[in-house]
CSV table of C-alpha atoms and ligand atoms in Angstrom, one decimal:
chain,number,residue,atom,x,y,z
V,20,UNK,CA,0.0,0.0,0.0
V,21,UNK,CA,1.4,3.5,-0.8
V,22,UNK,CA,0.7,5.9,2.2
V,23,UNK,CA,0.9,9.8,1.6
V,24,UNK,CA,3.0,10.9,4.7
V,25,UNK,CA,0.9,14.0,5.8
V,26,UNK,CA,-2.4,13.4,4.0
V,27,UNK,CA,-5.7,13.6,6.2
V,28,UNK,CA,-6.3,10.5,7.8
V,29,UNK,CA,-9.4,9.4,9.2
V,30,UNK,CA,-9.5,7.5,12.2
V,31,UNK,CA,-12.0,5.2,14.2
V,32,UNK,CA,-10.9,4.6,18.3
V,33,UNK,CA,-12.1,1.1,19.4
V,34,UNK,CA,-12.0,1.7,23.0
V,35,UNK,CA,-11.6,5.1,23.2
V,36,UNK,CA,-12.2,5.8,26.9
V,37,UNK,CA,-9.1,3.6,28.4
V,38,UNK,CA,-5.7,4.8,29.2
V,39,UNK,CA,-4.2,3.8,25.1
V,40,UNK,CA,-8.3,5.6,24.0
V,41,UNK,CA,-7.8,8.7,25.6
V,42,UNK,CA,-4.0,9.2,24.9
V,43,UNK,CA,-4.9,8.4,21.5
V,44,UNK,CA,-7.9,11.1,21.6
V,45,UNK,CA,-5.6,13.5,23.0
V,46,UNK,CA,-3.2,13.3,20.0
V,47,UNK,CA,-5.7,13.2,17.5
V,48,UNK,CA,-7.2,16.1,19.1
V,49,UNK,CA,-4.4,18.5,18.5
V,50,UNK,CA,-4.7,18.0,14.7
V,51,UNK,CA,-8.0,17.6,13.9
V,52,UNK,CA,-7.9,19.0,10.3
V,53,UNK,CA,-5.4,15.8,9.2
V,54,UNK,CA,-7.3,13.2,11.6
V,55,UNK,CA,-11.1,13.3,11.0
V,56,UNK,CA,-12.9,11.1,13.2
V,57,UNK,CA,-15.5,8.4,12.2
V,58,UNK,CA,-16.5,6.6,15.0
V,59,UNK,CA,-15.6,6.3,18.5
V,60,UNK,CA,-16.3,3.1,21.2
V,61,UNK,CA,-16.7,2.3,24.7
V,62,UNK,CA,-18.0,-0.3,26.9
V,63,UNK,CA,-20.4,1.7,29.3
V,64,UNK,CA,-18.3,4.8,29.7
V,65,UNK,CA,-21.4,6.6,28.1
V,66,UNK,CA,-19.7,10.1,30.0
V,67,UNK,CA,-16.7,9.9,28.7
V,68,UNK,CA,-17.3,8.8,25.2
V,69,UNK,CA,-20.3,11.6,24.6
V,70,UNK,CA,-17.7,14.5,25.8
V,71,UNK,CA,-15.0,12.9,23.1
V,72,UNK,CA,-17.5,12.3,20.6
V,73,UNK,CA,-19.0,16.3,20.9
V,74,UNK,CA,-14.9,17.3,21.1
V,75,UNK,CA,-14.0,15.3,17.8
V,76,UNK,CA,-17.1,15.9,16.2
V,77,UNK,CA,-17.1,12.3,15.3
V,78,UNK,CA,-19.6,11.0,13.1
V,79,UNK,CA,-20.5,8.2,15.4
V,80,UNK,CA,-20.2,6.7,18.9
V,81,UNK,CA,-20.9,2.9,20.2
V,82,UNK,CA,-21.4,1.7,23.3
V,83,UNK,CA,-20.6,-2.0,24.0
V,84,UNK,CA,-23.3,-2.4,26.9
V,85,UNK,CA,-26.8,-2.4,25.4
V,86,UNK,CA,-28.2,-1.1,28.6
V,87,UNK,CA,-26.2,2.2,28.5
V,88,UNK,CA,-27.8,3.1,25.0
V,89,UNK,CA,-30.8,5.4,26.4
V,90,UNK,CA,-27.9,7.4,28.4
V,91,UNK,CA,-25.5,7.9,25.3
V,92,UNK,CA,-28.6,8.7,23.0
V,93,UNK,CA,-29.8,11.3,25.4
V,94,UNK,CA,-25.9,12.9,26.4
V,95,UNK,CA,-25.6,13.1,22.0
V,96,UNK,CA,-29.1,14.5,21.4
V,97,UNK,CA,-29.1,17.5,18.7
V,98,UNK,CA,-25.7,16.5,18.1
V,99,UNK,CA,-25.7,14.9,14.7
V,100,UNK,CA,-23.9,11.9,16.0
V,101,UNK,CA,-25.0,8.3,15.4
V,102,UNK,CA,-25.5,6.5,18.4
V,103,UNK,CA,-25.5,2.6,18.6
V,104,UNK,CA,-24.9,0.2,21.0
V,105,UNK,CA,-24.3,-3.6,21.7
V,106,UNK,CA,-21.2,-5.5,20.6
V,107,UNK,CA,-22.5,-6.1,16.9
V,108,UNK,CA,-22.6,-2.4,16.6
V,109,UNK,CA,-19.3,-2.0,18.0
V,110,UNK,CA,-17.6,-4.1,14.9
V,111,UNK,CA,-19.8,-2.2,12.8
V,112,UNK,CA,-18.5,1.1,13.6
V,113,UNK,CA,-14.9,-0.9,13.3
V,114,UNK,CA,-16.3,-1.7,9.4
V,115,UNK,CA,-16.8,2.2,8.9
V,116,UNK,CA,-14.8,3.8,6.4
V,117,UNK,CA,-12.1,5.2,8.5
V,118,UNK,CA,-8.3,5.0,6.7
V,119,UNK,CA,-7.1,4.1,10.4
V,120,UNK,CA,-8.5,2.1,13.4
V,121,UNK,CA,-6.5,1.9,17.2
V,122,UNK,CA,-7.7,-1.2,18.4
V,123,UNK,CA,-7.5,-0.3,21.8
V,124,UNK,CA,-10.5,-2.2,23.6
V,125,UNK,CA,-9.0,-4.8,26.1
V,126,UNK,CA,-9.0,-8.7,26.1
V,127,UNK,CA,-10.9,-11.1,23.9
V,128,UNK,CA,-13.6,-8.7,23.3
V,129,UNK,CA,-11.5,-7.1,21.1
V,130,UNK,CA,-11.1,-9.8,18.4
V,131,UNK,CA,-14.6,-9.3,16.2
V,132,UNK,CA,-14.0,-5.2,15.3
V,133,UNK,CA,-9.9,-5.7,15.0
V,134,UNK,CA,-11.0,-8.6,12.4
V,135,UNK,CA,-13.6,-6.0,10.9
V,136,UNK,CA,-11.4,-3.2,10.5
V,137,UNK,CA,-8.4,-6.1,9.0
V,138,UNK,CA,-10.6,-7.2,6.3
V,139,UNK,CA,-11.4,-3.9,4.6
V,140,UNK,CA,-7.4,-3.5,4.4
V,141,UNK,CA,-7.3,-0.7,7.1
V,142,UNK,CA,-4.7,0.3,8.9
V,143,UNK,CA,-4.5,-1.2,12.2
V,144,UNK,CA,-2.4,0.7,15.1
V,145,UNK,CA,-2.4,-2.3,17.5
V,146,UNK,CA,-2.8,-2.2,21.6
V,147,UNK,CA,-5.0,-5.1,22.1
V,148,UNK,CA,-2.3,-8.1,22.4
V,149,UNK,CA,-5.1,-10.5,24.0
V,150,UNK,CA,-6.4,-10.6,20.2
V,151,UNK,CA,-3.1,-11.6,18.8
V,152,UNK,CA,-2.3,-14.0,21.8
V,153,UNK,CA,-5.7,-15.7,21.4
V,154,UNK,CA,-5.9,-15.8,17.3
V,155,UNK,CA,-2.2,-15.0,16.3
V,156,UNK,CA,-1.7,-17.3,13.4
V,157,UNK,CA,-5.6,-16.8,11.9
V,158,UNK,CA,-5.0,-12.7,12.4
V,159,UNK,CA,-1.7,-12.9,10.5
V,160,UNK,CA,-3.6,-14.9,7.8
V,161,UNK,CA,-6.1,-12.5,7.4
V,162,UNK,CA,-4.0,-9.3,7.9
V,163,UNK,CA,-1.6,-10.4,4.6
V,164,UNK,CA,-5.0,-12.2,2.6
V,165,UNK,CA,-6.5,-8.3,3.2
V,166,UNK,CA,-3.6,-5.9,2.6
V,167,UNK,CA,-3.9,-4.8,5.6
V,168,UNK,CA,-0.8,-2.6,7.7
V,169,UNK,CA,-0.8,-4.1,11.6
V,170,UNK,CA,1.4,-1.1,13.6
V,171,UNK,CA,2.3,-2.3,17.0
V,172,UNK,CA,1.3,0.4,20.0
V,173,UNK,CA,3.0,-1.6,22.6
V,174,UNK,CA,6.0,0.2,23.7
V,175,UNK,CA,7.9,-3.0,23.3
V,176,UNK,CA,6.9,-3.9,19.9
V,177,UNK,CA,7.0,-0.6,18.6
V,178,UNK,CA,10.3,-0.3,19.4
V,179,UNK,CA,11.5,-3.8,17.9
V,180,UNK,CA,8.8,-2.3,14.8
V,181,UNK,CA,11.2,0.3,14.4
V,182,UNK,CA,14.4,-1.3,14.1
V,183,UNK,CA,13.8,-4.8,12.8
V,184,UNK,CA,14.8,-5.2,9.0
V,185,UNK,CA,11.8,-6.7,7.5
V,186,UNK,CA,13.2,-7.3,4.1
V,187,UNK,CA,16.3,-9.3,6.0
V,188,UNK,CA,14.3,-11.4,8.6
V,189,UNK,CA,17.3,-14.0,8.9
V,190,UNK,CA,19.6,-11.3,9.4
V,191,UNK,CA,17.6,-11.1,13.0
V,192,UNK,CA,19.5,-13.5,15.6
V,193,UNK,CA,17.2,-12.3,18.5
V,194,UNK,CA,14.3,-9.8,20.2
V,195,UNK,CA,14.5,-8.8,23.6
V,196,UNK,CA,11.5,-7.4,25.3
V,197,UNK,CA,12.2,-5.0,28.0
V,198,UNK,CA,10.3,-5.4,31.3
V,199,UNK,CA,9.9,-2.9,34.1
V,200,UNK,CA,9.4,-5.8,36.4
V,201,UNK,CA,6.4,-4.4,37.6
V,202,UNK,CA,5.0,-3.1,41.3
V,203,UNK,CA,6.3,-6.0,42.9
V,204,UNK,CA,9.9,-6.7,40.7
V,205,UNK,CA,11.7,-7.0,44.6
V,206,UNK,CA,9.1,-8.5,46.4
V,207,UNK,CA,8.7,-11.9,47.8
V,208,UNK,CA,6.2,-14.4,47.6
V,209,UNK,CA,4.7,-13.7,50.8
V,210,UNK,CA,4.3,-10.1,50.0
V,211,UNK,CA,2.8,-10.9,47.1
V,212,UNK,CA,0.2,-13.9,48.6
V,213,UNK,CA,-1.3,-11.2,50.6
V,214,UNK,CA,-1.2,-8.2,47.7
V,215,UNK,CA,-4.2,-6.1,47.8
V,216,UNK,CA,-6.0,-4.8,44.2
V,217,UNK,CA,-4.4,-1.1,45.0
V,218,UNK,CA,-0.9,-2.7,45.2
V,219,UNK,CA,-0.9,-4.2,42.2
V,220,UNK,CA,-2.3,-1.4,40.0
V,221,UNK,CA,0.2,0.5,41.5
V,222,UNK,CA,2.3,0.7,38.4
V,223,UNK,CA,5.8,2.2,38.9
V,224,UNK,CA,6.3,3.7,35.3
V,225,UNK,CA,3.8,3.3,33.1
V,226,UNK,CA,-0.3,4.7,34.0
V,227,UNK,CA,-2.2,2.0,32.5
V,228,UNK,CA,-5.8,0.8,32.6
V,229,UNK,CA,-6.4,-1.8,35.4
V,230,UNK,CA,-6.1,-5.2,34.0
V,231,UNK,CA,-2.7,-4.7,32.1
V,232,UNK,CA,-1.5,-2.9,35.6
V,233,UNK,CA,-1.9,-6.5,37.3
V,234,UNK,CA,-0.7,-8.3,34.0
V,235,UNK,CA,2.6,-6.4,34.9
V,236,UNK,CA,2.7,-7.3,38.4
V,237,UNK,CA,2.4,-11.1,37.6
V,238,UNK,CA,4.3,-10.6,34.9
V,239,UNK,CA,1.9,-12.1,32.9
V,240,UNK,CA,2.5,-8.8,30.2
V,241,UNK,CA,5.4,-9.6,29.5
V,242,UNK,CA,4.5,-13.5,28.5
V,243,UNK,CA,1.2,-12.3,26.2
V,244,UNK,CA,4.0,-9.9,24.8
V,245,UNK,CA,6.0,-12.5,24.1
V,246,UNK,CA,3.2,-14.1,22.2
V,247,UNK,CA,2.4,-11.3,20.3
V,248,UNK,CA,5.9,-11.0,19.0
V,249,UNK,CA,5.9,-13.9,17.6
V,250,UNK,CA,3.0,-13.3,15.6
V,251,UNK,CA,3.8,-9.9,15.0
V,252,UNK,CA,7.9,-10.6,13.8
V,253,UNK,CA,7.9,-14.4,13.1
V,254,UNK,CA,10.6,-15.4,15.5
V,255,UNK,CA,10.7,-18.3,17.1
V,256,UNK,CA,10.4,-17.8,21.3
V,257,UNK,CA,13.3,-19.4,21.5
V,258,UNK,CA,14.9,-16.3,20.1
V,259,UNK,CA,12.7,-13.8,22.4
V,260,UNK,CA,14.4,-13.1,25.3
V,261,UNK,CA,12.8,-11.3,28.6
V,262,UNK,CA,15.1,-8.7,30.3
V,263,UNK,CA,14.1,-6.8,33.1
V,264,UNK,CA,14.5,-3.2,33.1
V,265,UNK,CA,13.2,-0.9,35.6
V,266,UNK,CA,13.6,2.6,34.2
V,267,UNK,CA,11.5,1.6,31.1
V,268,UNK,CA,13.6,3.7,28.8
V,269,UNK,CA,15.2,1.2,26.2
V,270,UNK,CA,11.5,0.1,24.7
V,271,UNK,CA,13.0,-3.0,23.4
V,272,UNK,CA,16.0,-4.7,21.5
V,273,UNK,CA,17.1,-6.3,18.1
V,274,UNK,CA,19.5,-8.5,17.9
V,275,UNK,CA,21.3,-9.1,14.4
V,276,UNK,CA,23.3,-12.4,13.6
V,277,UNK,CA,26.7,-9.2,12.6
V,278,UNK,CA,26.5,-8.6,16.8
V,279,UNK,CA,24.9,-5.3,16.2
V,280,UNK,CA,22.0,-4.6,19.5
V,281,UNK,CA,19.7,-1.7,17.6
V,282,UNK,CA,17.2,-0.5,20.0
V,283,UNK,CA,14.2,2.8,21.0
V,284,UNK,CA,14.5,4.3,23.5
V,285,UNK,CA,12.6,7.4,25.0
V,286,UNK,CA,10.8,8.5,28.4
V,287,UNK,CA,7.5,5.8,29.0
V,288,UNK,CA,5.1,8.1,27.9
V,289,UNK,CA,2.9,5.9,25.3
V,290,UNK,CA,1.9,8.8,23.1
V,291,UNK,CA,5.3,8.4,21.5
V,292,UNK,CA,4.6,4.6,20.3
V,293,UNK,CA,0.8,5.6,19.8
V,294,UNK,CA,2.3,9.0,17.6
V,295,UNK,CA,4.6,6.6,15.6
V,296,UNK,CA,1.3,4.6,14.9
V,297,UNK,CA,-0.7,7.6,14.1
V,298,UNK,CA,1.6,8.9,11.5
V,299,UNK,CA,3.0,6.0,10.0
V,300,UNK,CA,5.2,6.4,7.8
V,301,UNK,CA,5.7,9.7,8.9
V,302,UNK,CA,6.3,11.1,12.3
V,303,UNK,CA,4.4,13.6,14.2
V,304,UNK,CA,4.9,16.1,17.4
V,305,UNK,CA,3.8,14.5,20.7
V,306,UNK,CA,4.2,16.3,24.1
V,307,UNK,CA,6.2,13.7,25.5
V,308,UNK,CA,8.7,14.7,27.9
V,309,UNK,CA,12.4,14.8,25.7
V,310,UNK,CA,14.9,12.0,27.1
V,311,UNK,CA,17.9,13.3,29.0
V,312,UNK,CA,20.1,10.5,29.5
V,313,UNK,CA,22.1,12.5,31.6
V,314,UNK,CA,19.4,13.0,34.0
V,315,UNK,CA,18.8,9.3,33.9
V,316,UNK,CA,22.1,8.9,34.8
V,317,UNK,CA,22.0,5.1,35.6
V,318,UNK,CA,19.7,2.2,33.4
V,319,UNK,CA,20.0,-1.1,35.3
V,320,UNK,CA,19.0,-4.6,33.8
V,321,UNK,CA,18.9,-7.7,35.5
V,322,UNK,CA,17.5,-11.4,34.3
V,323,UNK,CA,13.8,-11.6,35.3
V,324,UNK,CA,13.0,-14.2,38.2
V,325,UNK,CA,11.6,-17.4,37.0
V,326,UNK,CA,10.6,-18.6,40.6
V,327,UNK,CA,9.1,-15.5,41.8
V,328,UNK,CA,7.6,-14.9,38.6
V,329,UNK,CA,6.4,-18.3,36.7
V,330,UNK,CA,3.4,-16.4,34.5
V,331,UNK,CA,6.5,-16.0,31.6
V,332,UNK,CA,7.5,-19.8,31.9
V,333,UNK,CA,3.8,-20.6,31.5
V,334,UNK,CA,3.3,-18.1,28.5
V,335,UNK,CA,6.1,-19.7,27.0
V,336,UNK,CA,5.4,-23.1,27.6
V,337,UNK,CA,1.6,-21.8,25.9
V,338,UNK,CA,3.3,-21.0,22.7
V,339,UNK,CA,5.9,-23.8,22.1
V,340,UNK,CA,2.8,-26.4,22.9
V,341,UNK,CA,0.8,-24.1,20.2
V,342,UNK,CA,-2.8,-24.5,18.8
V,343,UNK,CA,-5.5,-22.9,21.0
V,344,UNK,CA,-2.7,-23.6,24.4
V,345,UNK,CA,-1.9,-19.3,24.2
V,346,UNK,CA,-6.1,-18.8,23.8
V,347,UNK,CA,-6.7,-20.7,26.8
V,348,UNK,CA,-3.6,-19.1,28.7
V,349,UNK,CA,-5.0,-15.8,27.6
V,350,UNK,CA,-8.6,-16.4,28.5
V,351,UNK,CA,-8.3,-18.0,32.0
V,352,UNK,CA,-6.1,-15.0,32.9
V,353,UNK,CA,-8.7,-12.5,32.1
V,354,UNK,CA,-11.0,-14.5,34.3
V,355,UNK,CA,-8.4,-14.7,36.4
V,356,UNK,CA,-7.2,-11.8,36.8
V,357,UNK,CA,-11.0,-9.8,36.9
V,358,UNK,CA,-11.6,-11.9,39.8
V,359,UNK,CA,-8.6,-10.3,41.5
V,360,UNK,CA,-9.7,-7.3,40.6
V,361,UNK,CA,-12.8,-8.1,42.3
V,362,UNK,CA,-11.2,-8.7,45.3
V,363,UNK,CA,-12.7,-12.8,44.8
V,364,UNK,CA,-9.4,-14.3,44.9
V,365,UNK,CA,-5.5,-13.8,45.9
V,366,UNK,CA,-2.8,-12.0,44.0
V,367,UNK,CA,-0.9,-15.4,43.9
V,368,UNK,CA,-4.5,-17.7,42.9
V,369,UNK,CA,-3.4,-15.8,39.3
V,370,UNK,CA,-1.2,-17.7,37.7
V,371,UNK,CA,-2.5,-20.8,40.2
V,372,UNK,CA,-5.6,-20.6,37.6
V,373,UNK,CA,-3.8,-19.8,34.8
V,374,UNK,CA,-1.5,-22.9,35.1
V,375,UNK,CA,-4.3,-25.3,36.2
V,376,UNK,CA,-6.8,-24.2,33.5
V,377,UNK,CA,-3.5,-24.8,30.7
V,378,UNK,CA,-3.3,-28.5,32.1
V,379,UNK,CA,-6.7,-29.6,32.1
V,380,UNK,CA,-8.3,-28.2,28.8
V,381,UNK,CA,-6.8,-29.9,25.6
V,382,UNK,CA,-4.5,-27.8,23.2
V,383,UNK,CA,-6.6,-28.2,20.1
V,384,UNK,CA,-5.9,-27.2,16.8
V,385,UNK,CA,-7.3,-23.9,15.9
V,386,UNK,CA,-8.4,-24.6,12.4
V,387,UNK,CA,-11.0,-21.1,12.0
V,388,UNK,CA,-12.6,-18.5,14.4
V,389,UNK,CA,-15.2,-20.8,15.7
V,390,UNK,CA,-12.5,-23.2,17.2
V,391,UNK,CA,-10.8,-19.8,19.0
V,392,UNK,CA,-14.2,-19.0,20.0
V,393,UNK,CA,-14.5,-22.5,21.5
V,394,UNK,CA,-11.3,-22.4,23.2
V,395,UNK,CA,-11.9,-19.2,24.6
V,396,UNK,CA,-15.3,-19.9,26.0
V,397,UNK,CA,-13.7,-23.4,27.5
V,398,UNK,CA,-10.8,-21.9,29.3
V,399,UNK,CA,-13.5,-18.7,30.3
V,400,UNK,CA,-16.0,-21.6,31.8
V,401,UNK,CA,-13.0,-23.7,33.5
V,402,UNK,CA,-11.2,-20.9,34.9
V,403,UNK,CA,-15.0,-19.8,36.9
V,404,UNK,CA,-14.9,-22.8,38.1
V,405,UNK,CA,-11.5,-22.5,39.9
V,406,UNK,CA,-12.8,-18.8,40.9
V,407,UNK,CA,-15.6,-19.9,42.2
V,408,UNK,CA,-13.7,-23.4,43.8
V,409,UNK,CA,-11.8,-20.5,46.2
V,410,UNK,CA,-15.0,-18.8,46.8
V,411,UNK,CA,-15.4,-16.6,49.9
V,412,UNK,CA,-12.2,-18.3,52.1
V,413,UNK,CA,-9.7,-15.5,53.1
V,414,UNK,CA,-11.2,-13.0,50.9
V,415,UNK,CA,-11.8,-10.1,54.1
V,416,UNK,CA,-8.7,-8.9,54.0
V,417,UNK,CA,-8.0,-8.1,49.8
M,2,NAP,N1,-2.6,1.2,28.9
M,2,NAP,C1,-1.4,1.1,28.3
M,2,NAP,O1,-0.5,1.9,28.5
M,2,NAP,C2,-1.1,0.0,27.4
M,2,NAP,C3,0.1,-0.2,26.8
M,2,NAP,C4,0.3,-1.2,25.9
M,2,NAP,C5,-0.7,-2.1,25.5
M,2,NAP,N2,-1.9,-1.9,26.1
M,2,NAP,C6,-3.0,-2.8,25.7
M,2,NAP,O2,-4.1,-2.0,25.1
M,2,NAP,C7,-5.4,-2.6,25.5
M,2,NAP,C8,-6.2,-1.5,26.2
M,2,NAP,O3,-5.5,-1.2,27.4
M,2,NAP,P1,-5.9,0.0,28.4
M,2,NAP,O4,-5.0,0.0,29.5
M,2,NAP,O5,-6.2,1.2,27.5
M,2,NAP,O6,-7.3,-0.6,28.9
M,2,NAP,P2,-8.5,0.2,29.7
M,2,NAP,O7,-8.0,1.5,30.2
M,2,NAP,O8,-9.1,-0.7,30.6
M,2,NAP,O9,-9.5,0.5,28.5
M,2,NAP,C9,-10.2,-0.5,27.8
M,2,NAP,C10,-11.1,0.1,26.8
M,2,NAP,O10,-11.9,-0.9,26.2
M,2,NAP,C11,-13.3,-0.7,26.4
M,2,NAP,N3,-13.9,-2.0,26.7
M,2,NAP,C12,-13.7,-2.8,27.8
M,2,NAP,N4,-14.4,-4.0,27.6
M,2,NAP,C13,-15.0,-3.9,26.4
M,2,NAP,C14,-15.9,-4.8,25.8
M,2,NAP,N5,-16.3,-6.0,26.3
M,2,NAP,N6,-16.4,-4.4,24.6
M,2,NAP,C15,-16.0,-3.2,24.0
M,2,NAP,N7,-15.2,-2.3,24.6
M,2,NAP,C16,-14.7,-2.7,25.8
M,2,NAP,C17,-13.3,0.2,27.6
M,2,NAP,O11,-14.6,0.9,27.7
M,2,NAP,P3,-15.1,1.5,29.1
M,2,NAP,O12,-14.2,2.7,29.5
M,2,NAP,O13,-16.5,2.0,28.9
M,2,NAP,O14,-15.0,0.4,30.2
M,2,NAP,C18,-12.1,1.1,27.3
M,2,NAP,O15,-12.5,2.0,26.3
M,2,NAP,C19,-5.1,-3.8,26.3
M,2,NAP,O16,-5.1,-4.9,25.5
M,2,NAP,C20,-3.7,-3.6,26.9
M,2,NAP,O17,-3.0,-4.8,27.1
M,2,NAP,C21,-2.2,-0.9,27.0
């Protein structure tokens, strides 16, 4: 596809209310001659999504949650806007004509509109890694069978994006994802069997919505990240390395098979990698605080603790056993890991889930959508189970 650099590029936000939404809103927001918008979506955040829909003037805004409908009809009245709701509607607004769509909702919820806006050959600026973890290999299909352009927003992936020769793939020896470590990178397992919900969103340098805040403290982002790499650069996990990194400045590493380590780096502010998306190929102003290595002074690195830490083991061990083993790992953590959040379970009852639900469900296959579908509902259903197995024991104090 030929891209004019600074041509006026509509845009559709699918989850435009989170942390990667509104960061996104905010940069589109300064430019809104070049980036027209066509639709924005939420879940029930009907507030929210009214005030960015009247701000952007965008031509339509969905709400996931039928039942919050009435309240964004009502907010948008005399507007103009469309107004629609349910999750049918949301991939609708996904199928809009926009030249550019941030998949930004989070989890499996995410997979129908990312598919929509892949098969009209959009381009696709890329948060939601549950999608890739749970469908990698079908996404990929579909991505090249539509001409579509996938640009990573991870911070991680953007970075390896941005330095990985794509027209030399076996001149790439290795990726390394950089990890902050998370909330609890020097804690010990008894600090973290009795973390509360408030400790583990507690993010020490990124400000992120609340389930990818916990993914961090498990660790568990880094695993689903390692996933999505794979998908995203065809390397083998073998050849993605983990490597903790608590100042968050170096976004990520390529290796090449000459020696040479090329790497992004800048301060964790996720405009930039959102920016990079948003202007592809060209690159755009953010208001991101400059790096100053000087006043950095000191990046430490240190290899990230299997024992403490076992969600990457289990990620990995997801992908090398393949088929619908990363949908189920992906899955039962979102169960998993909302039950935390609900104060249902224990910080360490996490990756207890995660790990039983990947040894009792079969690693089938997945030949279409329907069997990622079925893999996803399994793991959803067996990982309630476990929830609901721990029930109300110990759960006064979280
Ligand atoms: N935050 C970051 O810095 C960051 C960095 C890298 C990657 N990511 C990835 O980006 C994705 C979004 O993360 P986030 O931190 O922005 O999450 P977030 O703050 O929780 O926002 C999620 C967005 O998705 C919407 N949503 C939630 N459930 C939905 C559903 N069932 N159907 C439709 N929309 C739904 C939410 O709407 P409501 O507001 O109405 O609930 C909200 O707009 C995740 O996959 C995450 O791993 C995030």
């Amino acid at each position: 596809m030929v891209v004019k650099a600074d041509a006026p590029r509509s845009v559709t936000i699918l989850g435009s209310t989170g942390s990667v939404g509104t960061q996104t809103v905010d940069l589109v927001s300064r430019d809104p001659e070049r980036f027209p918008v066509e639709a924005l979506t939420a879940n029930r955040n009907v507030t929210l999504l009214a005030q960015q829909a009247r701000q952007l003037n965008a031509r339509m805004a969905v709400v996931a949650d039928p039942a919050a409908y009435a309240e964004l009809k009502q907010l948008l009245s005399g507007t103009g806007i469309e107004v629609a709701a349910g999750s049918e509607a949301v991939a609708a607004a996904a199928e809009r004509p926009a030249d550019w769509v941030m998949a930004a909702i989070v989890g499996a919820a995410g997979l129908e509109p990312t598919l929509a806006a892949i098969r009209r050959g959009a381009i696709v600026a890329f948060a939601n890694k549950e999608v890739l973890v749970c469908a990698g290999a079908l996404m990929m299909e579909e991505v090249k069978a539509h001409g579509a352009t996938l640009l990573p927003v991870d911070s991680e992936h953007s970075a390896i994006y941005q330095v990985f020769d794509f027209e030399r793939t076996d001149s790439v020896s290795r990726l390394i994802l950089t990890a902050s470590g998370g909330p609890f990178r020097d804690k010990d397992r008894d600090f973290m069997a009795a973390a509360t919900r408030e400790q583990a969103v507690a993010h020490p340098t990124w400000d992120m919505g609340a389930k990818i805040s916990v993914d961090s403290a498990t660790m568990m982002n880094k695993g689903l990240e390692l996933i999505e790499a794979h998908f995203l650069f065809g390397i083998p996990e073998e050849r993605i390395d983990v490597l903790v990194h608590p100042q968050s400045v170096i976004h990520s590493l390529v290796e090449y098979v000459d020696g040479s380590v090329l790497a992004q780096l800048g301060t964790p502010d996720m405009r930039t990698p959102i920016a990079y998306a948003l202007g592809w190929p060209a690159r755009i102003a953010t208001p991101a605080e400059r790096l100053d290595l000087v006043k950095a002074a000191t990046l430490t690195f240190e290899a990230p603790d299997p024992v403490r830490f076992p969600a990457l083991r289990l990620a990995r061990a997801a992908l090398q056993s393949g088929g619908g083993a990363p949908t189920i790992l992906s899955a039962a953590n979102e169960v998993a890991v909302q039950a935390f959040l609900d104060r249902r379970i224990g910080f360490l009852d996490i990756e207890r889930i995660v790990e039983e639900t990947l040894t009792a469900l079969p690693h089938r296959p997945l030949r279409d959508l329907a069997a990622v579908r079925e893999a996803d509902a399994d793991a959803r259903r067996d990982a309630a189970g476990r929830v609901a197995a721990i029930g109300a024991t110990a759960v006064g104090s979280r």
